[in-house]
Amino acid sequence: MTGNPEAGEVLWSPHDAAARRSLILCAAGAVLGLVIAGIGLFTAKGTRTSAVPAEDVALVNQVPLLMSDYLLQLRALYDVSLSEATPEQKKKVLDDMIHEELYVQRGVELGMQSDTIEVRAALAGAVEAQVAADAAMALPAESELHAYYDAHTEKYASEGILELEDYQVAPQSRLQPSAVAAALRHGGNPAQLDLIRTAAMKDGEEFYFAAKIHLADALYDAATRLQSGEVSEPLRLADGIHILVVKQNTHPLPRSYAEVRDKVLQDYIAEQVKILAAGNDRFLRKRADIAVARGFE
Amino acid sequence: MPIKRPRSRRSTAISAVLAIAVLAIATVALVLHVQQRRRGDALLRADPDRVLASRELRSTALAIGQPAFVRECAGCHGPRGGGDPLRTTPDLRDDEYLYGSGKPDEIEQIVLYGIRAGYSRGKNLASMPAYGRAKPYAGEAIPPLGPAEIADVTQFVLSLSGRSTDREATARGRVIYQGASGCYDCHSGDGRGDPGIGAPNLADAVWLYGDGSARSIAQSITYGRAGICPAFVTRITPLVARAIAIYVASLSHDRQS
């Protein structure tokens, strides 16, 4: 194949065995390359790895089934560890996982995410949950949490407690209500003052929210303004005249940061989730091509 | 015209030695990398429950897990896993587990998917309701309790560890605990909790929130509780998650053995 043309030597001669061999090898290489390319082209399944990574128990169409999920399933179904599980148990769990993965993939092929309400709801929920998970991942510094607590101390106050007696002046009473209230303040006996105790607050001390339900707004507002041991002025309402005798009124008090830190963290993260979710929503809308029919804008 | 000097024998020899040295270093690095990779793969393929019993797997796990724990978890749990009363993070060195029984695969799930961290694979089943609020629980309708009822339930809870001071209040508290308030539903009838949903044992001396006094128990009943552990599944590799789980399991395992 080598030669000097100026000296009249030919570059390639079919009579030269080495030249023939090199041509055949070259052609065989080209054919082999074409065959491999053809097989790759017509049987391609995307990029794939031949070995199952150590963190996975299997690959289904290259989608990994995680070893941690496999261990969890063994624990959940049979309460066994990997070494305690029998071959049948292992097979059952793996078969179930492969079955589920195949059906999920088939579901996506069939477009279940477009047709099935439950799948759509689960997908939307999962994306929202992912945002929540991202927010939970970024734990705030202690100073940030404390600042949040300082800005929302009323939210972390204790629940107020009320204990009182709610009296109604008897309709037939001839006593002046203000005189009755004054007598009560001096230790007068309610029965001798023509007072009837209502059923509200009969169970003793109650949290503010419960007292508000039992007393209704007008009496509740009046009661929370009184201090422990005080008697209200007569309160004229639609159902008659009421007088409140407050035994105990414990106002809501701020709770210390140490006592409520878990709640502060929860609320802080919930707020971050809202911010992230709103940002996510804006981003999705911005990049989407949304066309709304006329009249429905 | 520049004159090209022939290279001396010495410089050729130095070049050859350097090339061989670089090649040798690269080979050693490659071998070490492959060995490390193999050890990592062996750890991932092993039964997590058996890792601490194997010297080789254990040393691999702790070599990866201990620094990863300090990097990812120490901010809340402390550098040695002793917990932090202010952050209400548990002591990971004892044999008390809120979720599960301290098996490495259970810990691994928490490392990966967290507690109330937004993952459906995580621990999200229940929280302690705030019985002193108008709506104690977001998840379902539970009736609130009054201050006296909370005091009674507190006495009942104290009685589970033999510390009740009021027999009549304890009896009333038992009725509430086992009644519509639904306390028994999570903490079980005998108050020993349910590690499946993270309901703590009320009969022992370990308290995650407060000091176990009547006041701190009443606070938990009145205002509820719900701790959070982030999910690390998107932040660390499966190998690191496994290694951290083994390291955490080793904290209590080593202490007890």
Coordinates of C-alpha atoms in Angstrom, one line a residue:
Chain A
M1 CA 0.0 0.0 0.0
T2 CA 2.9 2.4 0.7
G3 CA 4.9 3.5 -2.3
N4 CA 6.6 6.3 -3.9
P5 CA 4.5 7.6 -6.8
E6 CA 7.4 9.7 -8.1
A7 CA 9.4 6.4 -8.4
G8 CA 6.6 4.8 -10.3
E9 CA 5.4 2.7 -7.3
V10 CA 1.6 2.2 -6.9
L11 CA -0.1 3.1 -3.7
W12 CA -2.4 0.1 -3.5
S13 CA -2.3 -3.1 -5.4
P14 CA -4.9 -5.9 -5.3
H15 CA -2.1 -8.3 -5.8
D16 CA -0.4 -7.3 -2.6
A17 CA -1.8 -9.6 0.2
A18 CA -1.2 -7.1 3.0
A19 CA -3.0 -4.4 1.1
R20 CA -6.0 -6.7 0.4
R21 CA -6.1 -7.7 4.1
S22 CA -6.1 -4.1 5.3
L23 CA -8.9 -3.2 3.0
I24 CA -11.0 -6.2 4.1
L25 CA -10.4 -5.3 7.8
C26 CA -11.3 -1.7 7.1
A27 CA -14.6 -2.8 5.4
A28 CA -15.4 -5.2 8.2
G29 CA -14.9 -2.5 10.7
A30 CA -17.2 -0.2 8.8
V31 CA -19.9 -2.9 8.5
L32 CA -19.7 -3.7 12.2
G33 CA -20.0 -0.1 13.1
L34 CA -23.1 0.3 10.9
V35 CA -24.7 -2.8 12.4
I36 CA -24.1 -1.6 16.0
A37 CA -25.4 1.9 15.1
G38 CA -28.4 0.3 13.5
I39 CA -29.2 -1.9 16.5
G40 CA -28.8 1.1 18.8
L41 CA -31.0 3.2 16.6
F42 CA -33.9 0.8 16.3
T43 CA -33.9 -0.7 19.8
A44 CA -33.0 2.5 21.8
K45 CA -34.6 2.8 25.2
G46 CA -32.9 6.0 26.1
T47 CA -29.8 6.3 28.2
R48 CA -29.6 3.3 30.4
T49 CA -27.2 1.7 32.9
S50 CA -26.6 -2.0 32.8
A51 CA -26.1 -2.4 36.6
V52 CA -28.6 -1.6 39.4
P53 CA -27.1 1.1 41.6
A54 CA -26.4 0.0 45.2
E55 CA -29.1 2.4 46.6
D56 CA -31.8 0.7 44.5
V57 CA -33.3 -2.7 44.6
A58 CA -34.4 -2.7 40.9
L59 CA -34.7 -0.5 37.9
V60 CA -38.0 -0.6 35.9
N61 CA -37.5 1.0 32.5
Q62 CA -34.5 2.8 34.2
V63 CA -36.7 4.2 37.0
P64 CA -35.1 3.2 40.3
L65 CA -37.0 1.4 43.0
L66 CA -35.3 2.6 46.2
M67 CA -33.7 0.2 48.6
S68 CA -35.0 2.3 51.5
D69 CA -38.6 1.9 50.1
Y70 CA -38.1 -1.8 49.8
L71 CA -36.9 -2.0 53.4
L72 CA -39.8 0.1 54.5
Q73 CA -42.3 -2.2 52.7
L74 CA -40.7 -5.3 54.3
R75 CA -41.1 -3.7 57.7
A76 CA -44.6 -2.5 57.0
L77 CA -45.9 -5.8 55.6
Y78 CA -44.1 -8.4 57.6
D79 CA -42.3 -6.4 60.4
V80 CA -39.0 -7.9 59.4
S81 CA -35.6 -6.6 58.4
L82 CA -33.8 -7.5 55.2
S83 CA -31.9 -10.4 56.8
E84 CA -35.0 -11.7 58.6
A85 CA -37.2 -11.7 55.5
T86 CA -37.8 -15.0 53.8
P87 CA -37.2 -15.3 50.0
E88 CA -41.0 -15.4 49.5
Q89 CA -41.5 -12.2 51.5
K90 CA -38.7 -10.5 49.6
K91 CA -40.1 -11.7 46.3
K92 CA -43.7 -10.5 47.2
V93 CA -42.5 -7.1 48.2
L94 CA -40.3 -6.7 45.1
D95 CA -43.1 -7.9 42.8
D96 CA -45.5 -5.5 44.4
M97 CA -43.1 -2.6 43.9
I98 CA -42.4 -3.5 40.3
H99 CA -46.2 -3.9 39.6
E100 CA -46.8 -0.5 41.1
E101 CA -44.1 1.1 39.0
L102 CA -45.2 -0.5 35.8
Y103 CA -48.8 0.7 36.4
V104 CA -47.6 4.2 37.3
Q105 CA -45.6 4.3 34.0
R106 CA -48.5 2.9 32.1
G107 CA -50.8 5.4 33.7
V108 CA -48.6 8.2 32.5
E109 CA -48.5 6.7 29.0
L110 CA -52.3 6.6 29.0
G111 CA -52.5 10.2 30.2
M112 CA -54.2 9.3 33.5
Q113 CA -53.0 12.6 34.9
S114 CA -55.3 14.3 32.5
D115 CA -58.4 12.1 33.0
T116 CA -58.5 10.8 36.5
I117 CA -59.6 13.2 39.2
E118 CA -57.8 11.4 42.0
V119 CA -54.5 11.3 40.1
R120 CA -54.8 15.0 39.3
A121 CA -55.6 15.9 42.9
A122 CA -52.7 13.7 44.2
L123 CA -50.3 15.2 41.7
A124 CA -51.3 18.8 42.6
G125 CA -51.1 17.9 46.3
A126 CA -47.6 16.3 45.8
V127 CA -46.3 19.4 44.1
E128 CA -47.6 21.6 46.9
A129 CA -46.2 19.2 49.4
Q130 CA -42.8 19.5 47.7
V131 CA -42.9 23.3 48.3
A132 CA -43.7 22.6 51.9
A133 CA -40.8 20.2 52.2
D134 CA -38.4 22.8 50.7
A135 CA -39.6 25.3 53.3
A136 CA -39.2 22.8 56.1
M137 CA -35.7 22.0 54.9
A138 CA -34.5 25.6 55.3
L139 CA -34.7 25.8 59.1
P140 CA -34.4 29.3 60.3
A141 CA -31.7 30.7 62.6
E142 CA -32.7 31.0 66.3
S143 CA -32.6 34.8 65.9
E144 CA -35.0 34.7 63.0
L145 CA -37.4 32.6 65.0
H146 CA -37.1 34.9 68.0
A147 CA -37.8 37.9 65.8
Y148 CA -41.0 36.1 64.5
Y149 CA -42.1 35.4 68.0
D150 CA -41.5 39.0 69.1
A151 CA -43.6 40.2 66.1
H152 CA -46.5 37.8 67.0
T153 CA -46.5 37.6 70.8
E154 CA -50.3 37.9 71.0
K155 CA -50.6 34.8 68.9
Y156 CA -48.7 32.9 71.6
A157 CA -50.5 34.3 74.6
S158 CA -52.2 31.9 77.1
E159 CA -55.9 31.4 76.8
G160 CA -57.8 33.6 79.2
I161 CA -60.0 32.0 81.9
L162 CA -63.3 33.2 83.3
E163 CA -65.3 32.0 86.2
L164 CA -68.5 33.9 87.0
E165 CA -72.1 33.8 87.9
D166 CA -74.6 35.3 85.5
Y167 CA -77.8 36.4 87.3
Q168 CA -81.0 37.7 85.7
V169 CA -83.2 40.1 87.7
A170 CA -86.6 38.4 88.1
P171 CA -89.2 40.0 85.9
Q172 CA -91.6 40.6 88.8
S173 CA -88.9 42.1 91.0
R174 CA -89.6 45.6 92.4
L175 CA -86.0 46.2 93.4
Q176 CA -83.9 48.7 91.5
P177 CA -81.3 46.7 89.5
S178 CA -78.5 49.1 90.4
A179 CA -79.4 48.6 94.1
V180 CA -79.3 44.9 93.6
A181 CA -75.8 45.1 92.1
A182 CA -74.7 47.3 95.0
A183 CA -76.1 44.8 97.5
L184 CA -74.3 42.0 95.7
R185 CA -71.0 43.9 96.0
H186 CA -71.6 44.0 99.8
G187 CA -72.2 40.2 100.0
G188 CA -75.9 40.2 99.5
N189 CA -77.7 36.8 99.0
P190 CA -78.8 36.5 95.4
A191 CA -81.9 34.6 96.2
Q192 CA -83.1 37.3 98.6
L193 CA -82.4 39.9 95.9
D194 CA -84.9 38.3 93.4
L195 CA -82.0 37.1 91.2
I196 CA -82.2 34.0 89.1
R197 CA -78.9 32.3 88.1
T198 CA -78.8 31.5 84.4
A199 CA -77.4 28.2 83.1
A200 CA -74.5 30.0 81.4
M201 CA -71.1 29.3 83.0
K202 CA -72.7 26.8 85.4
D203 CA -69.7 24.4 84.9
G204 CA -67.3 26.7 86.7
E205 CA -64.2 28.2 85.1
E206 CA -64.0 28.3 81.3
F207 CA -61.6 29.4 78.7
Y208 CA -62.4 32.7 77.1
F209 CA -63.5 31.1 73.8
A210 CA -66.0 28.8 75.6
A211 CA -67.2 31.7 77.8
K212 CA -67.9 33.7 74.7
I213 CA -70.0 31.0 73.2
H214 CA -71.9 30.5 76.5
L215 CA -72.4 34.2 77.4
A216 CA -72.8 35.7 73.9
D217 CA -70.9 38.7 72.8
A218 CA -72.5 41.5 75.0
L219 CA -72.1 39.7 78.3
Y220 CA -68.7 38.3 77.4
D221 CA -67.4 41.8 76.6
A222 CA -68.7 43.1 79.9
A223 CA -67.3 40.1 81.8
T224 CA -63.7 40.3 80.4
R225 CA -63.5 44.0 81.4
L226 CA -64.1 43.1 85.0
Q227 CA -61.5 42.0 87.5
S228 CA -61.7 39.0 89.8
G229 CA -64.2 39.6 92.6
E230 CA -66.0 42.5 90.8
V231 CA -69.8 42.8 90.1
S232 CA -71.0 44.3 86.9
E233 CA -73.5 47.1 86.6
P234 CA -77.0 45.9 85.5
L235 CA -76.8 45.0 81.8
R236 CA -80.1 45.4 79.8
L237 CA -80.4 42.9 77.1
A238 CA -83.2 41.6 74.9
D239 CA -84.0 38.8 77.4
G240 CA -83.9 40.9 80.5
I241 CA -81.5 42.5 83.0
H242 CA -78.2 40.7 83.8
I243 CA -75.7 41.1 86.6
L244 CA -72.4 39.4 86.5
V245 CA -70.5 38.3 89.5
V246 CA -66.9 37.6 88.4
K247 CA -65.1 35.1 90.6
Q248 CA -62.0 34.8 88.6
N249 CA -60.8 36.6 85.4
T250 CA -57.4 35.5 84.3
H251 CA -56.4 37.6 81.3
P252 CA -54.3 36.1 78.5
L253 CA -50.6 36.4 79.3
P254 CA -47.7 36.2 76.9
R255 CA -46.0 32.8 77.0
S256 CA -42.2 32.6 77.0
Y257 CA -40.3 31.9 73.8
A258 CA -39.0 28.7 75.4
E259 CA -42.5 27.4 76.1
V260 CA -43.8 28.0 72.6
R261 CA -40.8 27.5 70.4
D262 CA -42.2 24.5 68.6
K263 CA -45.4 26.4 67.7
V264 CA -43.3 29.4 66.6
L265 CA -41.3 27.1 64.3
Q266 CA -44.4 25.5 63.0
D267 CA -46.0 28.9 62.2
Y268 CA -42.8 30.3 60.8
I269 CA -42.5 27.4 58.4
A270 CA -46.2 27.6 57.5
E271 CA -45.7 31.2 56.5
Q272 CA -42.6 30.3 54.5
V273 CA -44.7 27.7 52.7
K274 CA -47.3 30.3 51.8
I275 CA -44.7 32.6 50.4
L276 CA -43.0 29.8 48.5
A277 CA -46.3 28.5 47.2
A278 CA -47.3 31.9 46.0
G279 CA -44.0 32.3 44.2
N280 CA -44.3 28.9 42.7
D281 CA -47.8 29.7 41.5
R282 CA -46.5 33.0 39.9
F283 CA -43.6 31.2 38.2
L284 CA -45.9 28.5 36.8
R285 CA -48.4 31.0 35.5
K286 CA -45.6 33.2 34.0
R287 CA -44.0 30.4 32.0
A288 CA -47.3 28.9 31.0
D289 CA -49.1 29.7 27.8
I290 CA -52.7 30.2 29.1
A291 CA -55.4 31.2 26.7
V292 CA -58.7 32.1 28.2
A293 CA -61.9 32.2 26.1
R294 CA -63.5 35.6 25.5
G295 CA -65.9 36.5 28.3
F296 CA -64.1 34.3 30.8
E297 CA -61.0 36.5 31.5
Chain B
M1 CA 18.4 31.4 14.1
P2 CA 17.5 29.6 17.3
I3 CA 19.5 26.6 18.1
K4 CA 17.6 23.6 19.3
R5 CA 19.6 21.9 22.0
P6 CA 19.2 18.2 22.4
R7 CA 17.6 17.2 25.7
S8 CA 20.1 15.9 28.2
R9 CA 19.8 12.3 29.5
R10 CA 19.2 13.7 33.0
S11 CA 16.2 15.8 32.1
T12 CA 14.7 12.9 30.2
A13 CA 15.2 10.7 33.2
I14 CA 13.5 13.3 35.5
S15 CA 10.6 13.5 33.1
A16 CA 10.2 9.8 33.1
V17 CA 10.3 9.6 36.9
L18 CA 7.7 12.4 37.2
A19 CA 5.5 10.7 34.7
I20 CA 5.8 7.4 36.5
A21 CA 5.1 9.2 39.9
V22 CA 2.0 10.9 38.5
L23 CA 0.8 7.6 37.0
A24 CA 1.4 5.9 40.4
I25 CA -0.5 8.6 42.3
A26 CA -3.4 8.4 39.9
T27 CA -3.4 4.6 40.2
V28 CA -3.4 4.7 44.0
A29 CA -6.2 7.4 44.0
L30 CA -8.2 5.3 41.6
V31 CA -7.7 2.1 43.7
L32 CA -8.7 4.0 46.8
H33 CA -11.7 5.5 45.1
V34 CA -12.8 2.1 43.9
Q35 CA -12.3 0.6 47.3
Q36 CA -14.3 3.4 48.9
R37 CA -17.1 3.0 46.4
R38 CA -17.2 -0.7 47.0
R39 CA -17.4 -0.2 50.8
G40 CA -20.2 2.4 50.2
D41 CA -22.0 -0.1 48.0
A42 CA -21.6 -2.8 50.5
L43 CA -23.1 -0.6 53.2
L44 CA -26.1 0.2 51.0
R45 CA -26.7 -3.4 50.1
A46 CA -26.4 -4.6 53.7
D47 CA -29.2 -5.1 56.1
P48 CA -29.1 -1.9 58.1
D49 CA -29.9 -3.8 61.3
R50 CA -26.8 -5.9 60.9
V51 CA -24.3 -3.1 60.1
L52 CA -23.3 -2.4 63.7
A53 CA -22.4 -6.0 64.2
S54 CA -19.9 -6.0 61.3
R55 CA -16.6 -4.3 62.0
E56 CA -16.0 -3.3 58.4
L57 CA -19.4 -2.0 57.6
R58 CA -19.6 -0.2 61.0
S59 CA -16.4 1.6 60.5
T60 CA -17.4 2.6 56.9
A61 CA -20.8 3.9 58.2
L62 CA -19.4 5.8 61.2
A63 CA -16.6 7.4 59.1
I64 CA -19.3 8.8 56.7
G65 CA -22.1 9.2 59.2
Q66 CA -20.4 11.0 62.1
P67 CA -19.2 14.1 60.1
A68 CA -22.5 14.1 58.1
F69 CA -24.5 14.1 61.4
V70 CA -22.4 17.1 62.6
R71 CA -22.9 18.9 59.3
E72 CA -26.7 18.2 58.9
C73 CA -28.2 17.4 62.3
A74 CA -26.1 18.9 65.0
G75 CA -27.7 22.3 64.6
C76 CA -30.8 20.9 66.4
H77 CA -29.7 17.6 68.0
G78 CA -26.3 18.8 69.2
P79 CA -22.9 17.6 68.0
R80 CA -23.1 14.4 70.1
G81 CA -26.9 13.8 69.6
G82 CA -27.7 14.8 73.2
G83 CA -30.7 16.9 72.1
D84 CA -31.6 20.4 73.2
P85 CA -34.3 21.2 75.7
L86 CA -34.9 24.7 74.1
R87 CA -35.4 23.3 70.6
T88 CA -37.2 20.3 72.1
T89 CA -35.1 17.9 70.2
P90 CA -34.8 14.5 71.7
D91 CA -31.7 12.9 73.2
L92 CA -30.7 10.3 70.6
R93 CA -28.4 8.5 73.0
D94 CA -31.0 6.8 75.1
D95 CA -33.3 3.9 74.2
E96 CA -36.4 6.0 74.1
Y97 CA -37.8 6.5 70.6
L98 CA -40.8 8.6 69.8
Y99 CA -41.1 6.9 66.4
G100 CA -40.3 3.3 66.0
S101 CA -37.9 1.4 68.2
G102 CA -34.5 2.8 67.1
K103 CA -33.9 0.3 64.3
P104 CA -31.5 1.8 61.7
D105 CA -34.0 1.4 58.8
E106 CA -36.6 3.3 60.8
I107 CA -34.1 6.1 61.5
E108 CA -33.1 6.1 57.9
Q109 CA -36.7 6.8 56.9
I110 CA -36.9 9.8 59.2
V111 CA -33.5 11.1 57.9
L112 CA -34.8 10.9 54.4
Y113 CA -38.4 12.0 54.7
G114 CA -38.5 13.8 58.1
I115 CA -41.3 14.4 60.6
R116 CA -44.2 16.7 59.5
A117 CA -41.8 17.9 56.8
G118 CA -44.3 17.8 53.9
Y119 CA -43.5 14.4 52.5
S120 CA -46.2 11.8 52.3
R121 CA -43.5 9.1 53.1
G122 CA -42.6 10.9 56.2
K123 CA -44.1 10.8 59.7
N124 CA -47.2 12.9 59.5
L125 CA -49.9 10.9 61.1
A126 CA -50.7 12.8 64.2
S127 CA -50.0 15.9 66.3
M128 CA -50.9 16.6 70.0
P129 CA -54.2 18.6 69.9
A130 CA -54.4 21.9 71.8
Y131 CA -57.4 21.1 74.1
G132 CA -57.4 24.6 75.5
R133 CA -58.2 26.2 72.2
A134 CA -61.5 26.6 70.4
K135 CA -60.5 24.2 67.7
P136 CA -58.1 21.7 69.2
Y137 CA -57.1 19.9 66.1
A138 CA -57.0 20.9 62.4
G139 CA -57.3 17.3 61.2
E140 CA -60.6 16.3 62.8
A141 CA -63.3 17.5 65.1
I142 CA -62.2 17.0 68.7
P143 CA -64.1 18.8 71.5
P144 CA -62.0 21.2 73.6
L145 CA -61.6 20.7 77.4
G146 CA -62.2 23.2 80.2
P147 CA -59.4 24.2 82.6
A148 CA -60.8 21.9 85.3
E149 CA -60.9 19.0 82.9
I150 CA -57.4 19.7 81.9
A151 CA -56.3 19.7 85.5
D152 CA -58.0 16.3 86.0
V153 CA -56.4 14.8 82.9
T154 CA -53.0 16.1 84.1
Q155 CA -53.6 14.3 87.4
F156 CA -54.4 11.1 85.5
V157 CA -51.2 11.5 83.4
L158 CA -49.2 12.0 86.6
S159 CA -50.8 8.9 88.0
L160 CA -49.3 6.8 85.2
S161 CA -45.9 7.4 86.7
G162 CA -47.2 7.2 90.3
R163 CA -47.1 10.9 90.9
S164 CA -50.7 11.9 91.2
T165 CA -51.6 14.1 94.2
D166 CA -55.4 14.0 93.9
R167 CA -57.2 10.7 93.7
E168 CA -60.6 12.1 92.8
A169 CA -59.2 14.3 90.1
T170 CA -57.3 11.3 88.8
A171 CA -60.5 9.3 88.5
R172 CA -62.3 12.1 86.7
G173 CA -59.2 12.5 84.5
R174 CA -59.3 8.8 83.6
V175 CA -62.8 9.1 82.3
I176 CA -61.9 12.1 80.1
Y177 CA -58.7 10.4 78.9
Q178 CA -60.7 7.4 77.9
G179 CA -63.7 9.3 76.6
A180 CA -64.6 11.8 73.9
S181 CA -61.3 13.7 74.2
G182 CA -59.7 10.7 72.4
C183 CA -56.4 10.8 74.4
Y184 CA -56.4 7.0 74.5
D185 CA -56.6 6.9 70.7
C186 CA -52.9 7.9 70.3
H187 CA -51.4 7.3 73.7
S188 CA -53.2 4.0 74.2
G189 CA -55.4 3.0 77.1
D190 CA -52.5 2.5 79.5
G191 CA -50.7 5.7 78.4
R192 CA -47.7 3.8 77.0
G193 CA -48.0 5.5 73.7
D194 CA -47.7 4.3 70.1
P195 CA -44.4 4.5 68.4
G196 CA -46.1 3.9 65.1
I197 CA -47.5 7.5 65.1
G198 CA -45.0 9.2 67.4
A199 CA -47.3 9.2 70.5
P200 CA -45.0 9.3 73.5
N201 CA -45.1 7.0 76.5
L202 CA -46.6 8.9 79.3
A203 CA -45.8 6.4 82.0
D204 CA -42.0 6.7 81.9
A205 CA -39.7 9.5 83.2
V206 CA -38.6 10.8 79.7
W207 CA -40.2 14.1 78.7
L208 CA -39.5 15.7 75.4
Y209 CA -41.5 18.8 76.3
G210 CA -41.0 20.4 79.7
D211 CA -39.9 18.6 82.8
G212 CA -42.8 16.3 83.4
S213 CA -44.2 18.6 86.1
A214 CA -48.0 19.1 86.4
R215 CA -47.6 22.5 84.9
S216 CA -45.7 21.4 81.8
I217 CA -48.1 18.5 81.3
A218 CA -51.0 20.9 81.5
Q219 CA -49.3 23.2 79.1
S220 CA -48.9 20.4 76.5
I221 CA -52.6 19.4 76.9
T222 CA -53.8 23.0 76.7
Y223 CA -51.7 24.3 73.8
G224 CA -50.7 21.1 71.9
R225 CA -47.4 20.0 70.5
A226 CA -46.0 19.2 67.1
G227 CA -42.2 19.0 66.5
I228 CA -40.6 19.0 63.1
C229 CA -37.7 17.2 61.6
P230 CA -36.7 18.3 58.1
A231 CA -36.5 15.8 55.2
F232 CA -33.0 15.3 53.8
V233 CA -33.9 13.3 50.7
T234 CA -33.1 16.0 48.3
R235 CA -30.0 17.2 50.1
I236 CA -27.9 14.1 50.9
T237 CA -27.2 10.9 49.0
P238 CA -28.7 7.5 50.0
L239 CA -25.3 6.4 51.2
V240 CA -25.0 9.4 53.6
A241 CA -28.6 8.9 54.8
R242 CA -27.8 5.3 55.6
A243 CA -24.6 6.3 57.3
I244 CA -26.3 8.9 59.4
A245 CA -28.9 6.4 60.4
I246 CA -26.3 3.9 61.5
Y247 CA -24.4 6.6 63.4
V248 CA -27.5 7.6 65.2
A249 CA -28.4 4.0 66.0
S250 CA -24.8 3.5 67.3
L251 CA -25.3 6.4 69.8
S252 CA -27.8 4.5 71.9
H253 CA -26.4 1.0 70.9
D254 CA -22.9 1.8 72.2
R255 CA -24.2 3.4 75.4
Q256 CA -26.3 0.4 76.3
S257 CA -23.7 -2.2 75.3

